[in-house]
GROMACS .gro file of C-alpha atoms in nm:
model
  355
    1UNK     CA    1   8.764  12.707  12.979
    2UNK     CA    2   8.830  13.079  13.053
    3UNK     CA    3   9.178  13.043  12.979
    4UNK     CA    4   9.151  12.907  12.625
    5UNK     CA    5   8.817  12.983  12.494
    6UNK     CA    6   8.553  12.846  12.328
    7UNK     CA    7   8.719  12.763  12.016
    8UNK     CA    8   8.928  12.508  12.217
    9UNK     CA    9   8.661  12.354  12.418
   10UNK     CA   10   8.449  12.318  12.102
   11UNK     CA   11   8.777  12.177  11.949
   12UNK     CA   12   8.854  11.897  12.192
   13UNK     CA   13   8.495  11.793  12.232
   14UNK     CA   14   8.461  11.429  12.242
   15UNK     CA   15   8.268  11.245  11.929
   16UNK     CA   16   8.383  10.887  11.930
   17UNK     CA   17   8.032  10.648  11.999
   18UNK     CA   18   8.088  10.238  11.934
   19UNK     CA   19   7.752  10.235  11.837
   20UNK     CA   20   7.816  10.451  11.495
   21UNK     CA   21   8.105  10.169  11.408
   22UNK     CA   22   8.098  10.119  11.057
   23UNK     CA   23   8.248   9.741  10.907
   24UNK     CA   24   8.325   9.663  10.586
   25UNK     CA   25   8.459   9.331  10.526
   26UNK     CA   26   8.249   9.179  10.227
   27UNK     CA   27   8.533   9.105   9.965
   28UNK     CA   28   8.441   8.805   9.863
   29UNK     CA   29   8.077   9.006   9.688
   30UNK     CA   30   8.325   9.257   9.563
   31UNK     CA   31   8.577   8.995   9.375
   32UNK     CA   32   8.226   8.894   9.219
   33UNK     CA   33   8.131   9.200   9.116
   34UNK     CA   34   8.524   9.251   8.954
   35UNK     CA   35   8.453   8.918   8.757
   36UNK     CA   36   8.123   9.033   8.603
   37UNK     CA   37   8.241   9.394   8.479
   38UNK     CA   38   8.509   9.248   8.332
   39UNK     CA   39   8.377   9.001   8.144
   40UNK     CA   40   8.093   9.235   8.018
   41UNK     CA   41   8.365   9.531   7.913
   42UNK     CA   42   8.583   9.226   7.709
   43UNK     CA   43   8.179   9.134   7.552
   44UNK     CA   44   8.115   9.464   7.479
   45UNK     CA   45   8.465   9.563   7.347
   46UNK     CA   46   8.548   9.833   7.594
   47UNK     CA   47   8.874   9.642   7.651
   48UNK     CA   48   9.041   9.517   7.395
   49UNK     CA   49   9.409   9.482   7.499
   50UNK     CA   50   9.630   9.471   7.836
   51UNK     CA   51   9.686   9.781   7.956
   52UNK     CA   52   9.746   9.954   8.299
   53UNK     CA   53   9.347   9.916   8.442
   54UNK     CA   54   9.365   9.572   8.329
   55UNK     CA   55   9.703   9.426   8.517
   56UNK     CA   56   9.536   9.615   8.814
   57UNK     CA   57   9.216   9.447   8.764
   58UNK     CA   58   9.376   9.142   8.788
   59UNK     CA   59   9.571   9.203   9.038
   60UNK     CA   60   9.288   9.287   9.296
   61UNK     CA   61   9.140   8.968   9.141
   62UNK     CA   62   9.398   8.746   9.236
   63UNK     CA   63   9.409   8.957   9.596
   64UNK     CA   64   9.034   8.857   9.643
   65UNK     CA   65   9.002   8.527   9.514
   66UNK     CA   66   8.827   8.230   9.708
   67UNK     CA   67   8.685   7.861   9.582
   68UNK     CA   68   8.362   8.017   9.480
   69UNK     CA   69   8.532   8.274   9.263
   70UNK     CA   70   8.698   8.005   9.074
   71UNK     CA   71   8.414   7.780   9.008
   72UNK     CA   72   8.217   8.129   8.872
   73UNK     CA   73   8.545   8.160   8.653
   74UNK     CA   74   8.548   7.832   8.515
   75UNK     CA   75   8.170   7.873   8.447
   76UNK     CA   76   8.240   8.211   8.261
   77UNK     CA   77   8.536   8.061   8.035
   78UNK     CA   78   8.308   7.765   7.968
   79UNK     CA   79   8.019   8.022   7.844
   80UNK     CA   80   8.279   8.228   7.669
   81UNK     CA   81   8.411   7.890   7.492
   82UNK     CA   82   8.103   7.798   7.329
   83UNK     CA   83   8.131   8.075   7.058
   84UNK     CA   84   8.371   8.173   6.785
   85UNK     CA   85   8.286   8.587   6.800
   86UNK     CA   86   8.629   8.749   6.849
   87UNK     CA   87   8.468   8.885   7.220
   88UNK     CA   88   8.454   8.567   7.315
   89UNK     CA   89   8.759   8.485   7.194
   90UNK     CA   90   8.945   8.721   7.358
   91UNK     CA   91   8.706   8.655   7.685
   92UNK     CA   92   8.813   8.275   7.652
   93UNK     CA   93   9.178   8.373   7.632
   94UNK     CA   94   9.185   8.656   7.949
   95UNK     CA   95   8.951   8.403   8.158
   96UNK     CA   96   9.177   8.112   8.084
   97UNK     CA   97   9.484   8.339   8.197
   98UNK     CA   98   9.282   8.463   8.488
   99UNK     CA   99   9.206   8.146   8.598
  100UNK     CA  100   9.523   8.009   8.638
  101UNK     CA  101   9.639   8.303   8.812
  102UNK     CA  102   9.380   8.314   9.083
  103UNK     CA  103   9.429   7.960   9.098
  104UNK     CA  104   9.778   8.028   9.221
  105UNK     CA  105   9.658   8.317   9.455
  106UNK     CA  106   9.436   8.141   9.591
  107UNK     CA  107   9.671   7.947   9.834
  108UNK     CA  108   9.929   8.270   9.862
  109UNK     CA  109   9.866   8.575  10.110
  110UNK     CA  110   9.706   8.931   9.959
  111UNK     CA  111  10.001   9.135   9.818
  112UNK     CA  112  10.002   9.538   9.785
  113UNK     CA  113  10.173   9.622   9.454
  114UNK     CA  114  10.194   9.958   9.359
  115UNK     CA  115  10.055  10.017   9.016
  116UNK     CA  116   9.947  10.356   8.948
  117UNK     CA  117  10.134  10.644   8.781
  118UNK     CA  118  10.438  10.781   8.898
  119UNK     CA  119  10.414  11.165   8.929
  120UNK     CA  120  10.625  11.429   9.064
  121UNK     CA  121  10.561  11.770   9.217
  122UNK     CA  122  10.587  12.093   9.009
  123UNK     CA  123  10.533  12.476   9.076
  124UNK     CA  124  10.398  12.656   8.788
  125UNK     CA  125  10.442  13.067   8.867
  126UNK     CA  126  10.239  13.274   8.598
  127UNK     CA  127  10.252  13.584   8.739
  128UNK     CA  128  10.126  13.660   9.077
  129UNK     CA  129   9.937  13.329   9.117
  130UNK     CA  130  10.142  12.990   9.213
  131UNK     CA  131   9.977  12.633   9.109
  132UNK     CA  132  10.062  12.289   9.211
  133UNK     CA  133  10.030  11.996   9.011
  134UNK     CA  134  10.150  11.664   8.994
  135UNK     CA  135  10.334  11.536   8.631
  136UNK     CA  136  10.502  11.194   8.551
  137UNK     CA  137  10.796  11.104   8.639
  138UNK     CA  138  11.063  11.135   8.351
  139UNK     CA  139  11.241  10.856   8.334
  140UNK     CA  140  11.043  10.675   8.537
  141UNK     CA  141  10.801  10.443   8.422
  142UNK     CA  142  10.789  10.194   8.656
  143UNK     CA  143  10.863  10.154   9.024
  144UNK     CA  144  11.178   9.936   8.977
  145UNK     CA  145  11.305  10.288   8.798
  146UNK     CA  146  11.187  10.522   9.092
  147UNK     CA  147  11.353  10.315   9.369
  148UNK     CA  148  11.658  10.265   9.165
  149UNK     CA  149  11.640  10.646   9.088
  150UNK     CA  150  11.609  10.714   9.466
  151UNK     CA  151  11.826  10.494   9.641
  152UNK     CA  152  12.123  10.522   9.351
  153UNK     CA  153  12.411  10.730   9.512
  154UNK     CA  154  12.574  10.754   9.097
  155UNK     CA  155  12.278  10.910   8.997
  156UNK     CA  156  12.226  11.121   9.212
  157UNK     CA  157  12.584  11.259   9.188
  158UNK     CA  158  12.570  11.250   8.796
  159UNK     CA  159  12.226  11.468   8.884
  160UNK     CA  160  12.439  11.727   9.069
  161UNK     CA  161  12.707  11.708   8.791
  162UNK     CA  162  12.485  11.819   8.495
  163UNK     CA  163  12.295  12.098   8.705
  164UNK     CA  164  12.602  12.258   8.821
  165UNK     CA  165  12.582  12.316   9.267
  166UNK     CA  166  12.632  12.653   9.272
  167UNK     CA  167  12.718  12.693   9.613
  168UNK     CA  168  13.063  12.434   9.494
  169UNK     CA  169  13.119  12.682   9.264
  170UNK     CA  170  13.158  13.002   9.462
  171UNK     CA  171  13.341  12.806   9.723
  172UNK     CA  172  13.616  12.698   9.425
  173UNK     CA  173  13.641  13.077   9.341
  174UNK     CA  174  13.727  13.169   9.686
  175UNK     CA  175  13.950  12.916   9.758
  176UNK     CA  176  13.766  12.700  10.015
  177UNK     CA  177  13.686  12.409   9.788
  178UNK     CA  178  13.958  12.205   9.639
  179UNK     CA  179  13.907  11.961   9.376
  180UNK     CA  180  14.018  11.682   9.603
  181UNK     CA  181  13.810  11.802   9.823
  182UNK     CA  182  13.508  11.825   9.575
  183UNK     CA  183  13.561  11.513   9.470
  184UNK     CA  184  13.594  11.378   9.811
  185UNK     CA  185  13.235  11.488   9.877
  186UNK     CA  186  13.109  11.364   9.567
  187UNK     CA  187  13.200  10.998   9.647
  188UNK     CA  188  13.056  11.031   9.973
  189UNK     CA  189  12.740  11.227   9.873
  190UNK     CA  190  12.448  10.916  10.010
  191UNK     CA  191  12.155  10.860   9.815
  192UNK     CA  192  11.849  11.112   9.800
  193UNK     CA  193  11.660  10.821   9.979
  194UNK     CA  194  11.866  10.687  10.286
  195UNK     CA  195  11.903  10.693  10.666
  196UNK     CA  196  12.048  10.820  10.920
  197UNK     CA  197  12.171  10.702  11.258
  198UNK     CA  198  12.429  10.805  11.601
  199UNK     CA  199  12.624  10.464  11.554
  200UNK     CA  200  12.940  10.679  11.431
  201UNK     CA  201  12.870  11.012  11.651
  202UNK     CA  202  12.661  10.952  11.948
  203UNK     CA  203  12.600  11.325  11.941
  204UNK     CA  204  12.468  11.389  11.569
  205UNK     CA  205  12.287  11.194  11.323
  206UNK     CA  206  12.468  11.157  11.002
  207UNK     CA  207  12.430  10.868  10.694
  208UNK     CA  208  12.458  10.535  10.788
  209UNK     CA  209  12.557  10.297  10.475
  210UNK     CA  210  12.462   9.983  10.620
  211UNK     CA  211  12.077  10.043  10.757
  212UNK     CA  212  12.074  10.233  10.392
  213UNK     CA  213  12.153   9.939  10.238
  214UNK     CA  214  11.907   9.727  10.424
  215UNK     CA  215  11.629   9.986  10.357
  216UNK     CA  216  11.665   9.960   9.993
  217UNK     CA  217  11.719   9.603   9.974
  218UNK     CA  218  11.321   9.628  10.138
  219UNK     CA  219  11.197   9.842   9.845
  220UNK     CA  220  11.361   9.643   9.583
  221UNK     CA  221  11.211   9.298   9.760
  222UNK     CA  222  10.889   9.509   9.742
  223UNK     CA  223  10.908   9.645   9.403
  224UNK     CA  224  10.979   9.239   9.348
  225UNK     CA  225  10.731   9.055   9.535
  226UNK     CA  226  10.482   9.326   9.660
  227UNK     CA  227  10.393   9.391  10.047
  228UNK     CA  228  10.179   9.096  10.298
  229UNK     CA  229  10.038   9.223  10.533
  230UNK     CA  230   9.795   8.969  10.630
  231UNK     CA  231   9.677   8.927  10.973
  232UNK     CA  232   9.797   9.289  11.032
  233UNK     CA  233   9.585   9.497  11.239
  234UNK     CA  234   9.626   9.900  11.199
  235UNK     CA  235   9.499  10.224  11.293
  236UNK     CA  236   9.499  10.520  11.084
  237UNK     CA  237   9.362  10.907  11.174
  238UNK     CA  238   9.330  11.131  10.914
  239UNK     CA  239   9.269  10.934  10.603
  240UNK     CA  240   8.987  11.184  10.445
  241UNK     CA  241   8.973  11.234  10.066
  242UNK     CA  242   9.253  11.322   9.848
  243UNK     CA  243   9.523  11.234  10.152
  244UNK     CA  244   9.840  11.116  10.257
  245UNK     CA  245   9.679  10.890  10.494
  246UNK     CA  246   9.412  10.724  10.252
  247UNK     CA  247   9.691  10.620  10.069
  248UNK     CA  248   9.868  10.469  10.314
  249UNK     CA  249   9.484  10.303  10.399
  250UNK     CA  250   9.426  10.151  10.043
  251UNK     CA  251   9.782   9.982  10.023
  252UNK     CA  252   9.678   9.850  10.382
  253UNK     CA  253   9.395   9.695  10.272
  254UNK     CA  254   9.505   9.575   9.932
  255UNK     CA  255   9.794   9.360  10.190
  256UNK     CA  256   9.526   9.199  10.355
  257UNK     CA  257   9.515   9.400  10.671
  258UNK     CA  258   9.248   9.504  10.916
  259UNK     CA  259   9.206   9.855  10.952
  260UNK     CA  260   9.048  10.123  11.228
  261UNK     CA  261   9.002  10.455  11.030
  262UNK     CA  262   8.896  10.754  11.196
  263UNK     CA  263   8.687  11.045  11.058
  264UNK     CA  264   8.658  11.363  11.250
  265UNK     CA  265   8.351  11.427  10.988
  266UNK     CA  266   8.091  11.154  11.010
  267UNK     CA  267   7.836  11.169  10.750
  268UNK     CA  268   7.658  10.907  10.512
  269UNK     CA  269   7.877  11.092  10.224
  270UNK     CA  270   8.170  11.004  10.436
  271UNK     CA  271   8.077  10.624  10.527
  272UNK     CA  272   8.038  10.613  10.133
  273UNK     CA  273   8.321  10.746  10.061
  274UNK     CA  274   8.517  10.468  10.257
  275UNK     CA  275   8.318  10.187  10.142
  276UNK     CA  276   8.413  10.257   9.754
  277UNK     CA  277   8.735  10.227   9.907
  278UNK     CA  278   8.698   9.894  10.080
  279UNK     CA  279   8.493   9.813   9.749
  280UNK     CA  280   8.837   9.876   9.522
  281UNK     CA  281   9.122   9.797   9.734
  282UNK     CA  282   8.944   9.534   9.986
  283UNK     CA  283   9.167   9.179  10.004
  284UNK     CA  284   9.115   8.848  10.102
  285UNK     CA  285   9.083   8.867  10.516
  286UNK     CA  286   9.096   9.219  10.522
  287UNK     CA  287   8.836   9.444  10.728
  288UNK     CA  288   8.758   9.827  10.751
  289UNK     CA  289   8.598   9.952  11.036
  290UNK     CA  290   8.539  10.329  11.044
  291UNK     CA  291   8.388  10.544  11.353
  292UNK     CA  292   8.389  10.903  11.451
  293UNK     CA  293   8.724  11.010  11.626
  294UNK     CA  294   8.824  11.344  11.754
  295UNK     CA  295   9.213  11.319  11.797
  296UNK     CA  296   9.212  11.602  11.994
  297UNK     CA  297   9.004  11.507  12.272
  298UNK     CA  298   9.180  11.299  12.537
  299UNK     CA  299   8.849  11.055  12.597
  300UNK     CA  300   8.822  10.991  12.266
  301UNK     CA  301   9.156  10.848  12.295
  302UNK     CA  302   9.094  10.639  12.582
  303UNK     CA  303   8.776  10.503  12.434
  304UNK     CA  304   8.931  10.448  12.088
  305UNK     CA  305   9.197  10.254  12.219
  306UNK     CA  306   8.966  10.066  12.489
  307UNK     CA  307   8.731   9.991  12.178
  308UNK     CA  308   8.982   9.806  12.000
  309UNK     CA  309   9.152   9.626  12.243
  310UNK     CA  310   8.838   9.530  12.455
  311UNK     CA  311   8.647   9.208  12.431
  312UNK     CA  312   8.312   9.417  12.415
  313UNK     CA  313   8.480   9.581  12.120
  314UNK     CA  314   8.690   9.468  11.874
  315UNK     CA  315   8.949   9.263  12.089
  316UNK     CA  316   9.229   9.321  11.774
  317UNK     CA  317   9.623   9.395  11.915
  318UNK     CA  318   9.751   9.675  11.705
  319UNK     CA  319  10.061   9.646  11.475
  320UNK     CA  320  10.060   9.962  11.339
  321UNK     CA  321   9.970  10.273  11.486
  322UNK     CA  322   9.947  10.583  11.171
  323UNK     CA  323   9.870  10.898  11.311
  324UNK     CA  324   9.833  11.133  11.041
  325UNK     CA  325   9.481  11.364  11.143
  326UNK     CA  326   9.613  11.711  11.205
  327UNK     CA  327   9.506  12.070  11.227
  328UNK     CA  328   9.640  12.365  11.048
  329UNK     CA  329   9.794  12.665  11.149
  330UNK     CA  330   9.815  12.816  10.798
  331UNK     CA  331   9.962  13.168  10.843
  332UNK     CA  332  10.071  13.112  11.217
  333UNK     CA  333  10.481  13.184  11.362
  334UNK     CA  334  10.650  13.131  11.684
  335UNK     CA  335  10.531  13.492  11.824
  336UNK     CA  336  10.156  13.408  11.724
  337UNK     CA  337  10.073  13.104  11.895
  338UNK     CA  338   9.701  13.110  11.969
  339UNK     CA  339   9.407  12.914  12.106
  340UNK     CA  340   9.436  12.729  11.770
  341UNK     CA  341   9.809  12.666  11.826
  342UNK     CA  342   9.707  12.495  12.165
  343UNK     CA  343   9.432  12.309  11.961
  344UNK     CA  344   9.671  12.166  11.703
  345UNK     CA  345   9.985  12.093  11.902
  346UNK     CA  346   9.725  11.886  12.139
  347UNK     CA  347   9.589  11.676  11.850
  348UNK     CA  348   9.952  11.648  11.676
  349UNK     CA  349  10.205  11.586  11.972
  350UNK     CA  350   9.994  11.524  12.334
  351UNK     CA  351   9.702  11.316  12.209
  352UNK     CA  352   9.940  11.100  11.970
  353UNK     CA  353  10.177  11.051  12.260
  354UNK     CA  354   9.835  10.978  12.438
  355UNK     CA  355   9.789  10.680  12.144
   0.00000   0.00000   0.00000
């Protein structure tokens, strides 16, 4: 280890044990659960009309449901039936509507919907400091709008229209830039969302209208009829707080899936962390097993991957494969690579080649 130091030996120490295996599969106590704070927010007024925490309420409701549910339903609407208080009105009313909707998901597959808020990324500058922060979308209210936003090749040329490309403009002054030729590129110009492919140069990759078109036929079908991913099996690294990848793990598990999550940072406060997820987005069928993983360690690759495949172990065949644990080389260029550039591009390209 002379020849990368200590920092890299520490950093691809193995940490992956079977025996700290964490599984969370008890949906059925969290549906419950769902049922009885809802009920007690319509008694005690805290909701009083359909809003955006509601339809998601329900949602996970219908995602969760089994017979028992329903029969604790129908014993809640019966309760809330026996009194003319406008609480248990409005409880009689939502648990009649509630019923009838689990009834029906009851005998479909768990469905991922997105139903949060839609928010873009903004820069604010004020003076020598920089801050990020996320705003709603304008425009945008719903997710039929973003995809059609996205994957509309009008828009996006009406977008370019009203702000002017200045880089058109210059080339018109010089000459190099016809209006036929503007024009030209305008109607070609693909959506901000599409693909790309070698079917018409073998040599570069460049937009290909037909795969585009099949990709956003998907996200309308999804914006339509949600995501199933029942009897899915996935692995994801580097789903920790506030992530891309615990994203990614919540609409997993809201389609039904079972999930391998990875944590390079076991702790009780982690474990928790990842049960209140399980707790909120946890569907019908769907399991979440977490254990310690170090991504850059080749044997806890191997014993990852033997874990889940193994009859000892978990004896699931893997679908999906979502690598997204990395390292950071904030502050790092092509003349400074380092023992932490060694660390990271092991843990990022080897080790998920290794996968």
């Amino acid at each position: 280890m002379q020849e990368y130091g200590p920092e890299f030996s520490d950093g691809i120490r193995p940490i992956f044990t079977s025996k700290k295996a964490r599984r969370y599969d008890s949906f059925w106590n969290w549906a419950r659960q769902d049922v009885l704070e809802l009920y007690y927010d319509i008694m005690s007024q805290r909701v009083t009309k359909i809003d955006l925490s509601m339809s998601s309420h329900c949602l996970r409701l219908m995602n969760r449901v089994t017979p028992a549910l329903i029969d604790m339903l129908h014993r809640i609407v019966w309760c809330a039936g026996r009194s003319n208080s406008p609480a248990h009105t409005l409880a009689l009313k939502r648990g009649t509507a509630l019923v009838k909707m689990c009834e029906i998901g009851l005998h479909a597959q768990p469905v991922y919907q997105f139903t949060g808020q839609l928010c873009a990324p903004q820069l604010r500058i004020n003076g020598s400091e920089a801050e990020y922060v996320e705003v709603g979308r304008v425009g945008e209210s719903t997710v039929h709008d973003f995809v059609r936003a996205v994957c509309c090749t009008n828009g996006v040329c009406a977008a370019v229209d009203a702000s002017g490309n200045s880089l058109d403009i210059v080339l018109q002054k010089l000459g190099l830039l016809t209006t036929e030729t503007h024009d030209k590129q305008q109607r070609e110009l693909p959506p901000m969302v599409h693909l790309k492919s070698r079917r018409a140069d073998p040599v570069s990759w460049t937009y290909d209208a037909q795969d585009s078109a099949v990709f956003t036929d998907v996200l309308r079908d999804m914006c339509d009829n949600g995501l199933t991913l029942g009897n899915r099996c996935a692995l994801v690294t580097g789903c920790g707080r506030g992530s891309i990848g615990a994203e990614v793990l919540k609409g997993l598990l809201a389609g039904g899936s079972r999930v391998v999550a990875t944590t390079s940072s076991y702790s009780a406060s982690t474990a928790r962390y990842f049960q209140d997820m399980y707790q909120t987005h946890g569907a019908r069928g769907s399991q979440l097993v977490l254990v310690p993983f170090n991504q850059a360690s080749r044997q806890d690759v191997t014993s990852l991957i033997d874990y889940i495949y193994s009859e000892a172990g978990l004896n699931w065949d893997l679908d999906f494969v979502l690598p997204f644990a990395a390292i950071p080389e904030l502050g790092h260029d092509i003349t400074e690579l380092d023992t932490q550039s060694e660390l990271a591009h092991r843990a990022m390209l080897t080790n998920v080649m290794r996968l």
